[in-house]
mmCIF file of C-alpha atoms in Angstrom:
data_model
loop_
_atom_site.group_PDB
_atom_site.id
_atom_site.type_symbol
_atom_site.label_atom_id
_atom_site.label_comp_id
_atom_site.label_asym_id
_atom_site.label_seq_id
_atom_site.Cartn_x
_atom_site.Cartn_y
_atom_site.Cartn_z
ATOM 1 C CA MET N 701 53.798 252.129 122.091
ATOM 2 C CA ARG N 702 51.072 252.850 124.600
ATOM 3 C CA CYS N 703 49.118 250.199 126.412
ATOM 4 C CA GLN N 704 45.712 251.810 126.058
ATOM 5 C CA ARG N 705 46.141 252.693 122.406
ATOM 6 C CA GLN N 706 47.604 249.602 120.890
ATOM 7 C CA THR N 707 47.088 245.870 121.289
ATOM 8 C CA VAL N 708 50.087 243.636 120.734
ATOM 9 C CA GLN N 709 49.516 239.996 119.826
ATOM 10 C CA PHE N 710 51.499 237.941 122.303
ATOM 11 C CA ARG N 711 53.055 234.699 121.139
ATOM 12 C CA VAL N 712 54.192 232.200 123.741
ATOM 13 C CA PHE N 713 56.112 229.148 122.603
ATOM 14 C CA ARG N 714 53.788 226.182 123.015
ATOM 15 C CA GLY N 715 54.799 223.491 120.584
ATOM 16 C CA ARG N 716 56.936 222.372 117.656
ATOM 17 C CA SER N 717 55.236 224.146 114.765
ATOM 18 C CA ASN N 718 57.449 225.608 112.042
ATOM 19 C CA ARG N 719 56.693 229.115 113.254
ATOM 20 C CA ALA N 720 57.601 228.257 116.830
ATOM 21 C CA ALA N 721 60.719 226.446 115.694
ATOM 22 C CA GLN N 722 61.854 229.623 113.982
ATOM 23 C CA THR N 723 61.335 231.685 117.120
ATOM 24 C CA MET N 724 63.460 229.222 119.068
ATOM 25 C CA GLU N 725 66.478 230.644 117.225
ATOM 26 C CA LYS N 726 66.197 233.557 119.596
ATOM 27 C CA PRO N 727 67.461 233.169 123.179
ATOM 28 C CA CYS N 728 64.771 231.954 125.558
ATOM 29 C CA ILE N 729 63.587 233.794 128.631
ATOM 30 C CA LEU N 730 61.258 232.534 131.333
ATOM 31 C CA ALA N 731 58.531 235.037 132.192
ATOM 32 C CA THR N 732 54.918 235.332 133.183
ATOM 33 C CA ILE N 733 52.778 237.345 130.802
ATOM 34 C CA GLY N 734 49.309 238.485 131.722
ATOM 35 C CA HIS N 735 47.857 237.464 135.078
ATOM 36 C CA GLU N 736 50.267 238.650 137.822
ATOM 37 C CA GLY N 737 52.960 239.193 135.203
ATOM 38 C CA ILE N 738 53.999 241.587 132.464
ATOM 39 C CA TYR N 739 51.025 243.045 130.635
ATOM 40 C CA PRO N 740 50.707 241.642 127.089
ATOM 41 C CA CYS N 741 50.757 245.152 125.602
ATOM 42 C CA PHE N 742 54.434 245.483 126.613
ATOM 43 C CA THR N 743 55.715 242.267 125.049
ATOM 44 C CA ALA N 744 56.574 243.519 121.550
ATOM 45 C CA CYS N 745 59.990 244.786 122.618
ATOM 46 C CA ILE N 746 60.697 241.461 124.387
ATOM 47 C CA GLU N 747 59.724 239.269 121.452
ATOM 48 C CA LYS N 748 61.915 241.325 119.153
ATOM 49 C CA HIS N 749 64.941 239.764 120.828
ATOM 50 C CA PHE N 750 63.738 236.714 122.764
ATOM 51 C CA THR N 751 61.460 233.736 122.692
ATOM 52 C CA VAL N 752 59.235 233.947 125.736
ATOM 53 C CA VAL N 753 58.504 230.735 127.601
ATOM 54 C CA SER N 754 55.654 231.092 130.042
ATOM 55 C CA TYR N 755 56.140 229.653 133.497
ATOM 56 C CA LYS N 756 53.049 227.505 132.993
ATOM 57 C CA THR N 757 54.503 225.994 129.828
ATOM 58 C CA PHE N 758 57.864 225.499 131.505
ATOM 59 C CA ALA N 759 56.240 223.684 134.420
ATOM 60 C CA GLN N 760 54.533 221.308 131.983
ATOM 61 C CA LYS N 761 57.562 220.726 129.735
ATOM 62 C CA ARG N 762 60.500 221.343 132.038
ATOM 63 C CA GLU N 763 62.744 218.774 130.382
ATOM 64 C CA HIS N 764 62.271 220.368 126.968
ATOM 65 C CA PHE N 765 63.112 223.924 128.025
ATOM 66 C CA ALA N 766 65.596 223.383 130.870
ATOM 67 C CA ASP N 767 68.733 223.827 128.749
ATOM 68 C CA LYS N 768 67.299 226.631 126.576
ATOM 69 C CA ILE N 769 66.341 229.318 129.082
ATOM 70 C CA GLN N 770 69.076 231.880 129.641
ATOM 71 C CA VAL N 771 67.239 234.649 131.523
ATOM 72 C CA ILE N 772 64.377 234.870 134.000
ATOM 73 C CA PHE N 773 62.199 237.972 134.051
ATOM 74 C CA VAL N 774 60.692 238.647 137.477
ATOM 75 C CA TRP N 775 57.677 240.935 137.545
ATOM 76 C CA GLY N 776 55.644 241.192 140.728
ATOM 77 C CA GLY N 777 55.018 237.966 142.573
ATOM 78 C CA ALA N 778 54.356 235.728 139.578
ATOM 79 C CA PHE N 779 56.748 233.001 140.706
ATOM 80 C CA LYS N 780 59.617 232.449 143.099
ATOM 81 C CA VAL N 781 63.226 232.043 142.066
ATOM 82 C CA ASP N 782 64.285 229.291 144.461
ATOM 83 C CA ARG N 783 66.995 226.646 144.585
ATOM 84 C CA SER N 784 64.859 224.095 142.776
ATOM 85 C CA LEU N 785 64.245 226.411 139.832
ATOM 86 C CA LEU N 786 67.877 227.470 139.638
ATOM 87 C CA GLN N 787 69.059 223.859 139.679
ATOM 88 C CA SER N 788 66.793 223.070 136.743
ATOM 89 C CA LEU N 789 68.238 225.792 134.474
ATOM 90 C CA PRO N 790 71.881 224.957 133.639
ATOM 91 C CA LYS N 791 72.175 227.675 130.946
ATOM 92 C CA LEU N 792 70.705 230.456 133.077
ATOM 93 C CA LYS N 793 72.805 233.616 132.994
ATOM 94 C CA ALA N 794 70.684 236.291 134.677
ATOM 95 C CA VAL N 795 67.610 237.022 136.735
ATOM 96 C CA VAL N 796 66.256 240.438 135.796
ATOM 97 C CA ASN N 797 63.767 242.158 138.075
ATOM 98 C CA GLY N 798 61.212 244.689 136.900
ATOM 99 C CA GLY N 799 61.623 247.473 139.463
ATOM 100 C CA VAL N 800 64.251 248.606 141.920
ATOM 101 C CA GLY N 801 63.498 246.567 145.047
ATOM 102 C CA VAL N 802 65.029 243.094 145.052
ATOM 103 C CA ASP N 803 64.277 242.120 148.646
ATOM 104 C CA HIS N 804 62.143 239.261 147.289
ATOM 105 C CA LEU N 805 65.184 237.732 145.585
ATOM 106 C CA ASP N 806 67.809 235.641 147.373
ATOM 107 C CA ILE N 807 70.761 237.253 145.639
ATOM 108 C CA PRO N 808 73.514 235.225 147.386
ATOM 109 C CA LEU N 809 71.717 232.027 146.386
ATOM 110 C CA ILE N 810 71.272 233.180 142.781
ATOM 111 C CA ASN N 811 74.892 234.314 142.537
ATOM 112 C CA SER N 812 76.073 230.973 143.925
ATOM 113 C CA PHE N 813 74.835 229.403 140.684
ATOM 114 C CA GLY N 814 76.961 231.836 138.667
ATOM 115 C CA VAL N 815 73.851 233.816 137.756
ATOM 116 C CA LYS N 816 73.759 237.614 137.779
ATOM 117 C CA VAL N 817 70.909 239.739 139.090
ATOM 118 C CA GLY N 818 69.727 242.929 137.405
ATOM 119 C CA ASN N 819 66.996 245.478 138.115
ATOM 120 C CA THR N 820 65.632 248.706 136.669
ATOM 121 C CA PRO N 821 66.753 251.619 138.874
ATOM 122 C CA HIS N 822 66.051 255.309 138.230
ATOM 123 C CA VAL N 823 63.186 254.385 135.899
ATOM 124 C CA VAL N 824 60.652 254.347 138.736
ATOM 125 C CA ASP N 825 61.722 257.537 140.519
ATOM 126 C CA ASN N 826 59.217 260.006 139.081
ATOM 127 C CA ALA N 827 56.227 257.658 139.177
ATOM 128 C CA THR N 828 56.953 256.708 142.794
ATOM 129 C CA ALA N 829 57.370 260.334 143.851
ATOM 130 C CA ASP N 830 54.098 261.136 142.091
ATOM 131 C CA ILE N 831 52.224 258.414 143.991
ATOM 132 C CA GLY N 832 53.627 259.759 147.251
ATOM 133 C CA MET N 833 52.248 263.199 146.527
ATOM 134 C CA SER N 834 48.984 261.696 145.311
ATOM 135 C CA LEU N 835 48.521 259.787 148.556
ATOM 136 C CA MET N 836 49.308 262.854 150.649
ATOM 137 C CA LEU N 837 46.863 265.041 148.733
ATOM 138 C CA ALA N 838 44.144 262.397 148.632
ATOM 139 C CA SER N 839 44.414 261.813 152.374
ATOM 140 C CA ALA N 840 44.659 265.485 153.361
ATOM 141 C CA ARG N 841 41.764 266.594 151.159
ATOM 142 C CA LYS N 842 39.674 263.424 151.722
ATOM 143 C CA ILE N 843 39.366 262.731 148.026
ATOM 144 C CA ILE N 844 38.176 259.142 148.492
ATOM 145 C CA GLN N 845 35.458 260.214 150.930
ATOM 146 C CA GLY N 846 34.345 262.926 148.516
ATOM 147 C CA ASP N 847 34.050 260.465 145.667
ATOM 148 C CA ASN N 848 32.104 258.060 147.860
ATOM 149 C CA PHE N 849 29.740 260.887 148.833
ATOM 150 C CA SER N 850 29.069 261.714 145.191
ATOM 151 C CA ARG N 851 28.324 258.083 144.397
ATOM 152 C CA HIS N 852 26.426 256.994 147.501
ATOM 153 C CA ARG N 853 25.183 260.174 149.196
ATOM 154 C CA GLU N 854 22.107 260.005 151.383
ATOM 155 C CA SER N 855 21.752 263.793 151.608
ATOM 156 C CA LYS N 856 22.921 266.918 149.800
ATOM 157 C CA ASP N 857 24.994 268.233 152.661
ATOM 158 C CA LEU N 858 28.629 267.434 153.356
ATOM 159 C CA ARG N 859 29.290 266.570 156.966
ATOM 160 C CA GLU N 860 31.756 268.418 159.152
ATOM 161 C CA SER N 861 33.889 265.277 159.153
ATOM 162 C CA SER N 862 34.503 265.801 155.429
ATOM 163 C CA LEU N 863 36.677 268.843 156.133
ATOM 164 C CA GLY N 864 40.210 268.234 154.949
ATOM 165 C CA ASN N 865 43.500 269.956 155.680
ATOM 166 C CA ASP N 866 45.675 272.292 153.662
ATOM 167 C CA VAL N 867 48.864 270.819 152.273
ATOM 168 C CA SER N 868 50.304 274.195 151.335
ATOM 169 C CA GLY N 869 52.182 275.598 154.306
ATOM 170 C CA ALA N 870 52.166 272.266 156.166
ATOM 171 C CA THR N 871 55.323 270.433 157.186
ATOM 172 C CA LEU N 872 56.382 267.306 155.327
ATOM 173 C CA GLY N 873 58.933 265.031 156.937
ATOM 174 C CA ILE N 874 60.711 262.751 154.448
ATOM 175 C CA ILE N 875 62.432 259.678 155.849
ATOM 176 C CA GLY N 876 64.979 258.679 153.243
ATOM 177 C CA MET N 877 66.258 261.447 150.976
ATOM 178 C CA GLY N 878 67.647 259.366 148.136
ATOM 179 C CA ARG N 879 66.688 259.876 144.516
ATOM 180 C CA ILE N 880 62.960 259.342 145.079
ATOM 181 C CA GLY N 881 62.890 261.223 148.368
ATOM 182 C CA TYR N 882 64.544 264.201 146.728
ATOM 183 C CA LYS N 883 62.008 264.174 143.901
ATOM 184 C CA VAL N 884 59.249 264.161 146.526
ATOM 185 C CA ALA N 885 60.905 267.196 148.104
ATOM 186 C CA LYS N 886 60.948 268.995 144.738
ATOM 187 C CA ARG N 887 57.244 268.406 144.316
ATOM 188 C CA ALA N 888 56.426 269.407 147.882
ATOM 189 C CA HIS N 889 58.486 272.581 147.475
ATOM 190 C CA GLY N 890 56.123 273.519 144.649
ATOM 191 C CA PHE N 891 53.254 273.281 147.155
ATOM 192 C CA ASP N 892 55.014 275.733 149.476
ATOM 193 C CA MET N 893 55.480 273.046 152.094
ATOM 194 C CA LYS N 894 58.054 273.185 154.864
ATOM 195 C CA ILE N 895 60.337 270.215 154.310
ATOM 196 C CA LEU N 896 62.270 268.236 156.901
ATOM 197 C CA TYR N 897 64.282 265.150 156.092
ATOM 198 C CA HIS N 898 66.152 262.385 157.861
ATOM 199 C CA ASN N 899 68.778 260.376 156.017
ATOM 200 C CA ARG N 900 71.870 258.326 156.749
ATOM 201 C CA ASN N 901 73.912 261.045 155.087
ATOM 202 C CA ARG N 902 73.129 264.719 154.876
ATOM 203 C CA ARG N 903 72.672 266.176 151.402
ATOM 204 C CA LYS N 904 74.814 269.003 150.053
ATOM 205 C CA GLU N 905 73.782 272.478 151.201
ATOM 206 C CA GLU N 906 72.993 273.584 147.650
ATOM 207 C CA GLU N 907 70.656 270.592 147.232
ATOM 208 C CA GLU N 908 68.911 271.463 150.485
ATOM 209 C CA ARG N 909 68.502 275.093 149.456
ATOM 210 C CA ALA N 910 67.081 274.126 146.070
ATOM 211 C CA VAL N 911 64.062 272.486 147.722
ATOM 212 C CA GLY N 912 64.046 274.354 151.035
ATOM 213 C CA ALA N 913 64.795 271.168 152.994
ATOM 214 C CA VAL N 914 66.080 271.110 156.582
ATOM 215 C CA TYR N 915 68.096 268.134 157.797
ATOM 216 C CA CYS N 916 67.052 266.357 160.994
ATOM 217 C CA GLU N 917 69.918 264.304 162.379
ATOM 218 C CA LYS N 918 67.522 262.569 164.761
ATOM 219 C CA LEU N 919 64.413 260.828 163.454
ATOM 220 C CA GLU N 920 62.613 261.857 166.640
ATOM 221 C CA GLU N 921 62.821 265.544 165.696
ATOM 222 C CA LEU N 922 61.282 264.921 162.284
ATOM 223 C CA LEU N 923 58.437 262.838 163.688
ATOM 224 C CA GLN N 924 57.547 265.421 166.319
ATOM 225 C CA LYS N 925 57.470 268.388 163.931
ATOM 226 C CA SER N 926 55.876 266.936 160.776
ATOM 227 C CA ASP N 927 52.237 267.139 159.741
ATOM 228 C CA PHE N 928 52.891 264.470 157.108
ATOM 229 C CA VAL N 929 55.557 261.788 157.449
ATOM 230 C CA MET N 930 56.523 260.047 154.202
ATOM 231 C CA VAL N 931 58.694 256.923 154.294
ATOM 232 C CA VAL N 932 60.931 256.513 151.240
ATOM 233 C CA VAL N 933 63.633 254.001 152.222
ATOM 234 C CA ASN N 934 64.847 250.681 150.890
ATOM 235 C CA LEU N 935 63.936 247.573 152.867
ATOM 236 C CA SER N 936 66.940 246.195 154.714
ATOM 237 C CA PRO N 937 67.636 244.648 158.126
ATOM 238 C CA GLN N 938 68.183 248.203 159.388
ATOM 239 C CA THR N 939 64.853 249.516 158.077
ATOM 240 C CA HIS N 940 62.701 246.471 158.865
ATOM 241 C CA LYS N 941 59.798 247.874 160.925
ATOM 242 C CA LEU N 942 61.621 251.187 161.147
ATOM 243 C CA ILE N 943 58.309 252.802 162.009
ATOM 244 C CA GLY N 944 56.879 251.017 165.038
ATOM 245 C CA ALA N 945 54.921 251.830 168.171
ATOM 246 C CA LYS N 946 57.689 254.064 169.539
ATOM 247 C CA GLU N 947 57.955 256.137 166.373
ATOM 248 C CA LEU N 948 54.200 256.430 165.876
ATOM 249 C CA ALA N 949 53.876 257.706 169.452
ATOM 250 C CA MET N 950 56.300 260.510 168.584
ATOM 251 C CA MET N 951 54.130 261.792 165.725
ATOM 252 C CA LYS N 952 51.564 264.534 166.098
ATOM 253 C CA SER N 953 48.051 263.332 166.875
ATOM 254 C CA SER N 954 47.109 265.352 163.779
ATOM 255 C CA GLY N 955 49.821 263.673 161.711
ATOM 256 C CA THR N 956 49.496 261.408 158.673
ATOM 257 C CA LEU N 957 51.834 258.532 157.848
ATOM 258 C CA ILE N 958 52.541 257.828 154.164
ATOM 259 C CA ASN N 959 54.491 254.760 153.087
ATOM 260 C CA ILE N 960 55.761 254.403 149.503
ATOM 261 C CA SER N 961 58.767 252.208 150.266
ATOM 262 C CA ARG N 962 58.079 248.616 151.346
ATOM 263 C CA GLY N 963 55.344 247.256 153.574
ATOM 264 C CA LEU N 964 57.715 245.757 156.127
ATOM 265 C CA VAL N 965 59.257 249.152 156.841
ATOM 266 C CA VAL N 966 56.150 249.876 158.947
ATOM 267 C CA ASP N 967 54.935 247.693 161.797
ATOM 268 C CA GLN N 968 51.329 247.245 160.681
ATOM 269 C CA ASP N 969 50.116 245.965 164.046
ATOM 270 C CA ALA N 970 51.522 249.070 165.703
ATOM 271 C CA LEU N 971 49.924 251.222 163.008
ATOM 272 C CA VAL N 972 46.512 249.637 163.584
ATOM 273 C CA ASP N 973 46.859 250.264 167.297
ATOM 274 C CA ALA N 974 47.891 253.908 166.759
ATOM 275 C CA LEU N 975 44.900 254.494 164.493
ATOM 276 C CA GLN N 976 42.505 252.846 166.929
ATOM 277 C CA ARG N 977 43.796 255.021 169.770
ATOM 278 C CA LYS N 978 43.797 258.079 167.474
ATOM 279 C CA ALA N 979 47.462 258.580 168.245
ATOM 280 C CA ILE N 980 47.783 259.729 164.616
ATOM 281 C CA LYS N 981 45.139 261.154 162.339
ATOM 282 C CA ALA N 982 45.483 259.075 159.186
ATOM 283 C CA ALA N 983 47.620 256.813 157.029
ATOM 284 C CA ALA N 984 48.086 256.419 153.266
ATOM 285 C CA LEU N 985 49.875 253.303 152.075
ATOM 286 C CA ASP N 986 51.022 252.182 148.652
ATOM 287 C CA VAL N 987 52.717 249.125 150.154
ATOM 288 C CA THR N 988 51.689 246.570 152.769
ATOM 289 C CA TYR N 989 52.486 243.047 153.880
ATOM 290 C CA PRO N 990 51.175 240.928 152.418
ATOM 291 C CA GLU N 991 50.215 242.493 149.106
ATOM 292 C CA PRO N 992 47.347 242.777 148.611
ATOM 293 C CA LEU N 993 45.990 242.790 152.153
ATOM 294 C CA PRO N 994 43.317 240.230 153.067
ATOM 295 C CA ARG N 995 39.898 241.836 152.756
ATOM 296 C CA ASP N 996 39.270 241.437 156.479
ATOM 297 C CA HIS N 997 42.512 243.166 157.509
ATOM 298 C CA PRO N 998 41.910 245.871 160.161
ATOM 299 C CA LEU N 999 43.648 248.547 158.086
ATOM 300 C CA LEU N 1000 40.907 248.278 155.482
ATOM 301 C CA SER N 1001 38.241 249.102 158.064
ATOM 302 C CA PHE N 1002 39.425 252.648 158.777
ATOM 303 C CA PRO N 1003 37.803 255.468 156.790
ATOM 304 C CA ASN N 1004 40.915 257.581 157.392
ATOM 305 C CA VAL N 1005 43.283 255.048 155.781
ATOM 306 C CA ILE N 1006 44.021 254.747 152.063
ATOM 307 C CA VAL N 1007 45.482 251.430 150.930
ATOM 308 C CA LEU N 1008 46.716 250.936 147.372
ATOM 309 C CA PRO N 1009 47.845 247.603 145.855
ATOM 310 C CA HIS N 1010 51.450 248.751 145.287
ATOM 311 C CA MET N 1011 50.717 251.056 142.360
ATOM 312 C CA GLY N 1012 53.704 253.363 142.690
ATOM 313 C CA THR N 1013 55.172 252.440 139.300
ATOM 314 C CA HIS N 1014 51.883 251.419 137.713
ATOM 315 C CA THR N 1015 51.843 253.735 134.701
ATOM 316 C CA VAL N 1016 52.009 253.017 130.987
ATOM 317 C CA GLU N 1017 55.141 255.096 130.453
ATOM 318 C CA THR N 1018 57.118 253.766 133.414
ATOM 319 C CA SER N 1019 56.150 250.148 132.792
ATOM 320 C CA GLN N 1020 57.219 250.410 129.145
ATOM 321 C CA ILE N 1021 60.613 251.796 130.099
ATOM 322 C CA MET N 1022 61.026 249.143 132.790
ATOM 323 C CA VAL N 1023 60.423 246.354 130.281
ATOM 324 C CA GLU N 1024 62.835 247.943 127.821
ATOM 325 C CA ARG N 1025 65.475 248.196 130.558
ATOM 326 C CA MET N 1026 64.904 244.538 131.443
ATOM 327 C CA VAL N 1027 65.522 243.614 127.807
ATOM 328 C CA THR N 1028 68.742 245.651 127.766
ATOM 329 C CA ASN N 1029 70.027 243.798 130.828
ATOM 330 C CA ALA N 1030 68.983 240.438 129.393
ATOM 331 C CA LEU N 1031 70.740 241.086 126.082
ATOM 332 C CA ALA N 1032 73.920 241.952 127.931
ATOM 333 C CA ALA N 1033 73.679 238.712 129.891
ATOM 334 C CA VAL N 1034 73.217 236.433 126.887
ATOM 335 C CA ASN N 1035 76.069 238.199 125.086
ATOM 336 C CA GLY N 1036 78.398 237.669 128.039
ATOM 337 C CA GLU N 1037 78.610 241.388 128.785
ATOM 338 C CA GLN N 1038 78.328 243.353 132.016
ATOM 339 C CA LEU N 1039 74.719 243.996 133.026
ATOM 340 C CA PRO N 1040 74.112 247.768 132.914
ATOM 341 C CA ASN N 1041 72.065 247.480 136.125
ATOM 342 C CA GLU N 1042 73.629 244.541 137.938
ATOM 343 C CA VAL N 1043 72.739 244.273 141.623
ATOM 344 C CA LYS N 1044 75.709 243.333 143.767
ATOM 345 C CA ILE N 1045 75.821 242.604 147.462
#
C-alpha cells in the first residue's frame, strides 16, 4: 500500500451501531489518526487487528472505553501519556511509539503501572541517513536559495553570494557512529568525502576501512578538522546540549552544523549567537526545540540556515513499515508475549 496511490477509508469507533459493535470484538487501541497523528492512508493494517479509538472520542466517553483499551499508539506529539491517562486505563498493556526516540515518554512511570513500552528501531535508519545527506547537500549547494531565485528573481544574474561549496573531497565529521551514523558514513564515502567520527566506542577496524572513516577520540579534534559536522546521537542526560558555545567555537568559520538527532542536543541560543557572529558558516536542522519553531524564532531569519519540521522519517515506505512494526508490538502485548521491540531502562 502506498499513501499517494491508494485511499483507505478510516473507521473510528463512535457509537453502538451493529457494525461498530462487531468491531469491538477486536482489541482496542487508543491512537490519533489524521491531524498530528497517523495518516489515514496507513490505518488498514491497524484495523485488520484492532478497533481504533480516537483520543477525541476517548476524552468524550472515557467511562465507556476505560476498561477496553489495551494499547496506546504514540505518533508525534498528538497527546501525552501521563499519570492521569495511565490511571484511567486499567487494562492497558503497552505503549507503542512510532519511531526510535522515546525521550518524550516517562518510561519509569509507564512501567510502574505494569505497562510495557515498545518502539520501532532500525526501521528509520535509512530515511534518517538520507535526510542527513539531503540537508548537507542542500546547504552546501544552496539549493533553497536557488529555488527561491527561480521563483522570485528580480534579475537574470545569480549573485556571487549564491556560490556553494563542493561536498566531494570535503571532510565530514560524524558525532555518533551508531547504526544511522554508519549509514551516513556509507553515503558520504560514495561522495568521496573524508570521514571523521567521534563515538563512545570505536568501531572495528574493518568497519572503519569499509567507509574510510577515521576515529577521533576527542570531540575537539573532529570539530576543528571538519567542514561539515553532523550530529547523530540519542538524547540523554549526557548528550543534552552536547553542542554548545564551546563546541561551536571549535568549528571552522567555514563549517556547517547539521543536526538529525534531537533538538535538545544543540544549544539553540548558542547556535544563534554563533551564526550572528559568523563563527560558523551555516546550519541545517531536521530537529529543533520546540517543534515546529515559532515563526518569529531567530533561527528562521538566517538565509544560511535550513530548518525542517522533523522530517527525517517522513516517507511513505518508512512510515508504512513503522505502523506495521507498531502493530506487531501491540499484538504481542495483547497476547501476553514479549514485545519484539520493548524499550527497557
